mmCIF file of N, CA and C in Angstrom:
data_model
loop_
_atom_site.group_PDB
_atom_site.id
_atom_site.type_symbol
_atom_site.label_atom_id
_atom_site.label_comp_id
_atom_site.label_asym_id
_atom_site.label_seq_id
_atom_site.Cartn_x
_atom_site.Cartn_y
_atom_site.Cartn_z
ATOM 1 N N UNK A 1 1.604 -3.924 9.647
ATOM 2 C CA UNK A 1 1.104 -3.848 8.535
ATOM 3 C C UNK A 1 1.429 -2.867 7.384
ATOM 4 N N UNK A 2 2.207 -3.497 6.351
ATOM 5 C CA UNK A 2 2.807 -2.041 5.485
ATOM 6 C C UNK A 2 1.608 -1.795 5.055
ATOM 7 N N UNK A 3 1.753 -0.312 4.558
ATOM 8 C CA UNK A 3 0.388 0.345 3.888
ATOM 9 C C UNK A 3 0.346 0.177 2.651
ATOM 10 N N UNK A 4 1.447 -0.467 1.696
ATOM 11 C CA UNK A 4 1.558 -0.803 0.236
ATOM 12 C C UNK A 4 1.671 -2.184 0.236
ATOM 13 N N UNK A 5 1.568 -3.129 -0.907
ATOM 14 C CA UNK A 5 1.681 -4.162 -1.243
ATOM 15 C C UNK A 5 3.657 -4.343 -1.169
ATOM 16 N N UNK A 6 3.784 -5.505 -0.967
ATOM 17 C CA UNK A 6 5.633 -5.699 -0.920
ATOM 18 C C UNK A 6 5.902 -6.381 -2.264
ATOM 19 N N UNK A 7 6.573 -5.842 -3.084
ATOM 20 C CA UNK A 7 6.430 -6.295 -4.476
ATOM 21 C C UNK A 7 7.275 -7.654 -4.378
ATOM 22 N N UNK A 8 6.979 -8.480 -5.071
ATOM 23 C CA UNK A 8 7.521 -10.299 -5.201
ATOM 24 C C UNK A 8 8.314 -10.172 -6.472
ATOM 25 N N UNK A 9 9.536 -10.371 -6.707
ATOM 26 C CA UNK A 9 10.686 -10.576 -7.865
ATOM 27 C C UNK A 9 10.549 -12.059 -7.701
ATOM 28 N N UNK A 10 10.375 -12.565 -8.754
ATOM 29 C CA UNK A 10 10.705 -13.991 -8.902
ATOM 30 C C UNK A 10 12.116 -14.359 -8.916
ATOM 31 N N UNK A 11 12.567 -15.506 -8.539
ATOM 32 C CA UNK A 11 14.091 -15.868 -8.481
ATOM 33 C C UNK A 11 14.354 -16.078 -9.955
ATOM 34 N N UNK A 12 15.789 -15.884 -10.119
ATOM 35 C CA UNK A 12 16.080 -15.845 -11.720
ATOM 36 C C UNK A 12 16.111 -17.455 -11.960
ATOM 37 N N UNK A 13 16.216 -18.612 -11.134
ATOM 38 C CA UNK A 13 16.138 -19.950 -11.178
ATOM 39 C C UNK A 13 15.151 -20.431 -10.927
ATOM 40 N N UNK A 14 14.815 -21.897 -11.327
ATOM 41 C CA UNK A 14 13.854 -22.693 -10.772
ATOM 42 C C UNK A 14 14.145 -22.848 -9.071
ATOM 43 N N UNK A 15 13.143 -23.195 -8.285
ATOM 44 C CA UNK A 15 13.124 -23.478 -7.173
ATOM 45 C C UNK A 15 14.352 -24.558 -6.863
ATOM 46 N N UNK A 16 14.258 -25.728 -7.280
ATOM 47 C CA UNK A 16 15.429 -26.507 -7.215
ATOM 48 C C UNK A 16 16.906 -26.159 -7.680
ATOM 49 N N UNK A 17 17.231 -25.098 -8.121
ATOM 50 C CA UNK A 17 18.234 -24.537 -8.622
ATOM 51 C C UNK A 17 18.867 -23.523 -7.627
ATOM 52 N N UNK A 18 17.967 -23.237 -6.632
ATOM 53 C CA UNK A 18 18.208 -22.237 -5.659
ATOM 54 C C UNK A 18 18.984 -22.844 -4.282
ATOM 55 N N UNK A 19 20.162 -21.819 -4.112
ATOM 56 C CA UNK A 19 20.490 -22.391 -2.685
ATOM 57 C C UNK A 19 19.398 -22.127 -1.602
ATOM 58 N N UNK A 20 19.995 -22.860 -0.561
ATOM 59 C CA UNK A 20 19.190 -22.713 0.728
ATOM 60 C C UNK A 20 19.204 -21.431 1.005
ATOM 61 N N UNK A 21 19.878 -20.471 0.811
ATOM 62 C CA UNK A 21 19.699 -19.013 1.526
ATOM 63 C C UNK A 21 18.702 -18.467 0.734
ATOM 64 N N UNK A 22 18.757 -18.368 -0.811
ATOM 65 C CA UNK A 22 17.929 -18.004 -1.740
ATOM 66 C C UNK A 22 16.287 -18.339 -1.495
ATOM 67 N N UNK A 23 16.478 -19.814 -1.116
ATOM 68 C CA UNK A 23 15.215 -20.418 -1.114
ATOM 69 C C UNK A 23 14.311 -19.774 0.118
ATOM 70 N N UNK A 24 15.046 -19.470 1.176
ATOM 71 C CA UNK A 24 14.840 -18.929 2.575
ATOM 72 C C UNK A 24 14.274 -17.578 2.472
ATOM 73 N N UNK A 25 15.062 -16.725 1.925
ATOM 74 C CA UNK A 25 14.733 -15.454 1.282
ATOM 75 C C UNK A 25 13.596 -15.218 0.717
ATOM 76 N N UNK A 26 13.546 -15.987 -0.432
ATOM 77 C CA UNK A 26 12.047 -16.066 -1.301
ATOM 78 C C UNK A 26 10.881 -16.299 -0.389
ATOM 79 N N UNK A 27 11.276 -17.439 0.447
ATOM 80 C CA UNK A 27 9.932 -17.501 1.327
ATOM 81 C C UNK A 27 9.511 -16.515 2.004
ATOM 82 N N UNK A 28 10.310 -15.720 2.744
ATOM 83 C CA UNK A 28 10.207 -14.530 3.608
ATOM 84 C C UNK A 28 9.530 -13.556 2.811
ATOM 85 N N UNK A 29 9.860 -13.168 1.635
ATOM 86 C CA UNK A 29 9.628 -12.250 0.516
ATOM 87 C C UNK A 29 8.110 -12.554 0.315
ATOM 88 N N UNK A 30 7.653 -13.704 -0.037
ATOM 89 C CA UNK A 30 6.443 -14.191 -0.148
ATOM 90 C C UNK A 30 5.560 -14.319 0.984
ATOM 91 N N UNK A 31 5.883 -14.478 2.303
ATOM 92 C CA UNK A 31 5.187 -14.405 3.657
ATOM 93 C C UNK A 31 4.846 -13.167 3.623
ATOM 94 N N UNK A 32 6.068 -12.006 3.438
ATOM 95 C CA UNK A 32 5.588 -10.443 3.830
ATOM 96 C C UNK A 32 4.700 -10.140 2.662
ATOM 97 N N UNK A 33 4.628 -10.515 1.583
ATOM 98 C CA UNK A 33 4.044 -10.031 0.320
ATOM 99 C C UNK A 33 2.352 -10.326 1.100
ATOM 100 N N UNK A 34 2.306 -11.618 1.359
ATOM 101 C CA UNK A 34 1.146 -12.012 1.633
ATOM 102 C C UNK A 34 0.303 -11.264 2.444
ATOM 103 N N UNK A 35 1.096 -11.235 3.884
ATOM 104 C CA UNK A 35 0.706 -10.586 5.051
ATOM 105 C C UNK A 35 0.214 -9.204 4.651
ATOM 106 N N UNK A 36 1.023 -8.349 3.755
ATOM 107 C CA UNK A 36 0.415 -7.138 3.431
ATOM 108 C C UNK A 36 -0.596 -6.491 2.621
ATOM 109 N N UNK A 37 -1.028 -7.976 2.109
ATOM 110 C CA UNK A 37 -2.588 -7.636 1.158
ATOM 111 C C UNK A 37 -3.735 -8.099 2.040
ATOM 112 N N UNK A 38 -4.613 -7.362 1.708
ATOM 113 C CA UNK A 38 -5.950 -7.485 2.334
ATOM 114 C C UNK A 38 -6.517 -8.910 2.046
ATOM 115 N N UNK A 39 -7.339 -9.629 3.277
ATOM 116 C CA UNK A 39 -7.748 -10.637 3.129
ATOM 117 C C UNK A 39 -8.590 -10.878 1.792
ATOM 118 N N UNK A 40 -8.742 -11.929 0.966
ATOM 119 C CA UNK A 40 -9.197 -12.171 -0.005
ATOM 120 C C UNK A 40 -8.957 -11.514 -1.395
ATOM 121 N N UNK A 41 -7.740 -10.729 -1.201
ATOM 122 C CA UNK A 41 -7.086 -10.061 -2.599
ATOM 123 C C UNK A 41 -6.981 -11.383 -3.530
ATOM 124 N N UNK A 42 -7.048 -10.685 -4.903
ATOM 125 C CA UNK A 42 -7.105 -11.966 -6.055
ATOM 126 C C UNK A 42 -5.470 -12.603 -6.107
ATOM 127 N N UNK A 43 -4.691 -11.664 -6.162
ATOM 128 C CA UNK A 43 -3.384 -11.941 -6.113
ATOM 129 C C UNK A 43 -2.937 -12.980 -5.103
ATOM 130 N N UNK A 44 -3.729 -12.840 -3.833
ATOM 131 C CA UNK A 44 -3.372 -13.865 -2.603
ATOM 132 C C UNK A 44 -3.248 -15.376 -2.879
ATOM 133 N N UNK A 45 -3.819 -15.700 -3.671
ATOM 134 C CA UNK A 45 -4.045 -17.515 -4.200
ATOM 135 C C UNK A 45 -2.791 -17.604 -5.150
ATOM 136 N N UNK A 46 -2.420 -16.660 -5.857
ATOM 137 C CA UNK A 46 -1.029 -16.971 -6.569
ATOM 138 C C UNK A 46 0.104 -16.882 -5.633
ATOM 139 N N UNK A 47 0.117 -15.986 -4.657
ATOM 140 C CA UNK A 47 1.073 -16.177 -3.964
ATOM 141 C C UNK A 47 1.553 -17.245 -2.850
ATOM 142 N N UNK A 48 0.271 -17.775 -2.360
ATOM 143 C CA UNK A 48 -0.030 -18.742 -1.763
ATOM 144 C C UNK A 48 0.638 -20.158 -2.355
ATOM 145 N N UNK A 49 0.051 -20.062 -3.692
ATOM 146 C CA UNK A 49 0.663 -21.193 -4.356
ATOM 147 C C UNK A 49 2.108 -21.362 -4.830
ATOM 148 N N UNK A 50 2.668 -20.148 -4.881
ATOM 149 C CA UNK A 50 4.367 -19.953 -5.043
ATOM 150 C C UNK A 50 4.910 -20.286 -3.461
ATOM 151 N N UNK A 51 4.080 -19.923 -2.495
ATOM 152 C CA UNK A 51 4.865 -20.085 -0.989
ATOM 153 C C UNK A 51 4.792 -21.716 -0.832
ATOM 154 N N UNK A 52 3.595 -22.264 -1.039
ATOM 155 C CA UNK A 52 3.487 -23.984 -1.123
ATOM 156 C C UNK A 52 4.380 -24.457 -1.824
ATOM 157 N N UNK A 53 4.975 -24.040 -2.939
ATOM 158 C CA UNK A 53 6.018 -24.621 -3.676
ATOM 159 C C UNK A 53 7.324 -24.321 -3.201
ATOM 160 N N UNK A 54 7.515 -23.555 -2.436
ATOM 161 C CA UNK A 54 8.767 -23.192 -1.998
ATOM 162 C C UNK A 54 8.998 -24.032 -0.603
ATOM 163 N N UNK A 55 7.667 -24.046 0.226
ATOM 164 C CA UNK A 55 7.877 -25.139 1.169
ATOM 165 C C UNK A 55 7.898 -26.664 1.085
ATOM 166 N N UNK A 56 7.340 -26.939 0.104
ATOM 167 C CA UNK A 56 7.645 -28.333 -0.388
ATOM 168 C C UNK A 56 9.122 -28.532 -0.881
ATOM 169 N N UNK A 57 9.550 -27.701 -1.325
ATOM 170 C CA UNK A 57 11.108 -27.819 -1.783
ATOM 171 C C UNK A 57 12.059 -27.433 -0.501
ATOM 172 N N UNK A 58 11.468 -27.205 0.433
ATOM 173 C CA UNK A 58 12.535 -26.961 1.794
ATOM 174 C C UNK A 58 12.069 -28.123 2.571
ATOM 175 N N UNK A 59 11.034 -28.976 2.278
ATOM 176 C CA UNK A 59 10.741 -30.206 3.216
ATOM 177 C C UNK A 59 11.394 -31.057 2.241
ATOM 178 N N UNK A 60 11.381 -31.244 1.127
ATOM 179 C CA UNK A 60 12.207 -32.091 0.523
ATOM 180 C C UNK A 60 13.922 -32.222 0.533
ATOM 181 N N UNK A 61 14.310 -31.005 0.693
ATOM 182 C CA UNK A 61 15.815 -30.521 1.204
ATOM 183 C C UNK A 61 15.834 -31.258 2.510
ATOM 184 N N UNK A 62 14.897 -31.226 3.488
ATOM 185 C CA UNK A 62 15.397 -31.281 4.844
ATOM 186 C C UNK A 62 14.984 -32.781 5.017
ATOM 187 N N UNK A 63 14.217 -33.724 4.153
ATOM 188 C CA UNK A 63 13.947 -35.085 4.138
ATOM 189 C C UNK A 63 15.286 -35.745 3.676
ATOM 190 N N UNK A 64 15.570 -35.107 2.458
ATOM 191 C CA UNK A 64 17.012 -35.464 1.943
ATOM 192 C C UNK A 64 18.021 -35.444 2.838
ATOM 193 N N UNK A 65 18.055 -34.280 3.801
ATOM 194 C CA UNK A 65 18.976 -34.288 4.476
ATOM 195 C C UNK A 65 19.195 -35.155 5.886
ATOM 196 N N UNK A 66 18.165 -35.467 6.141
ATOM 197 C CA UNK A 66 17.822 -36.343 7.387
ATOM 198 C C UNK A 66 18.206 -38.108 6.820
ATOM 199 N N UNK A 67 17.998 -38.192 5.558
ATOM 200 C CA UNK A 67 18.527 -39.212 4.977
ATOM 201 C C UNK A 67 16.990 -40.145 4.924
ATOM 202 N N UNK A 68 16.069 -39.802 4.748
ATOM 203 C CA UNK A 68 14.902 -40.470 4.702
ATOM 204 C C UNK A 68 14.663 -40.920 3.220
#
């Protein structure tokens, strides 16, 4: 676990406008930032909400790609 929190820079575009690679990278950044925080940190809830939005976007894309 890193000694200091990982900085999270929000993407320049809304989530639906990101490429799959940008979305993947943003997800990884959020996951690392959450892991670097102590449990119960106030900012953790905000980061988890952003991560949930990224996961939902990825799920939507996978569902569309599958033709469902």
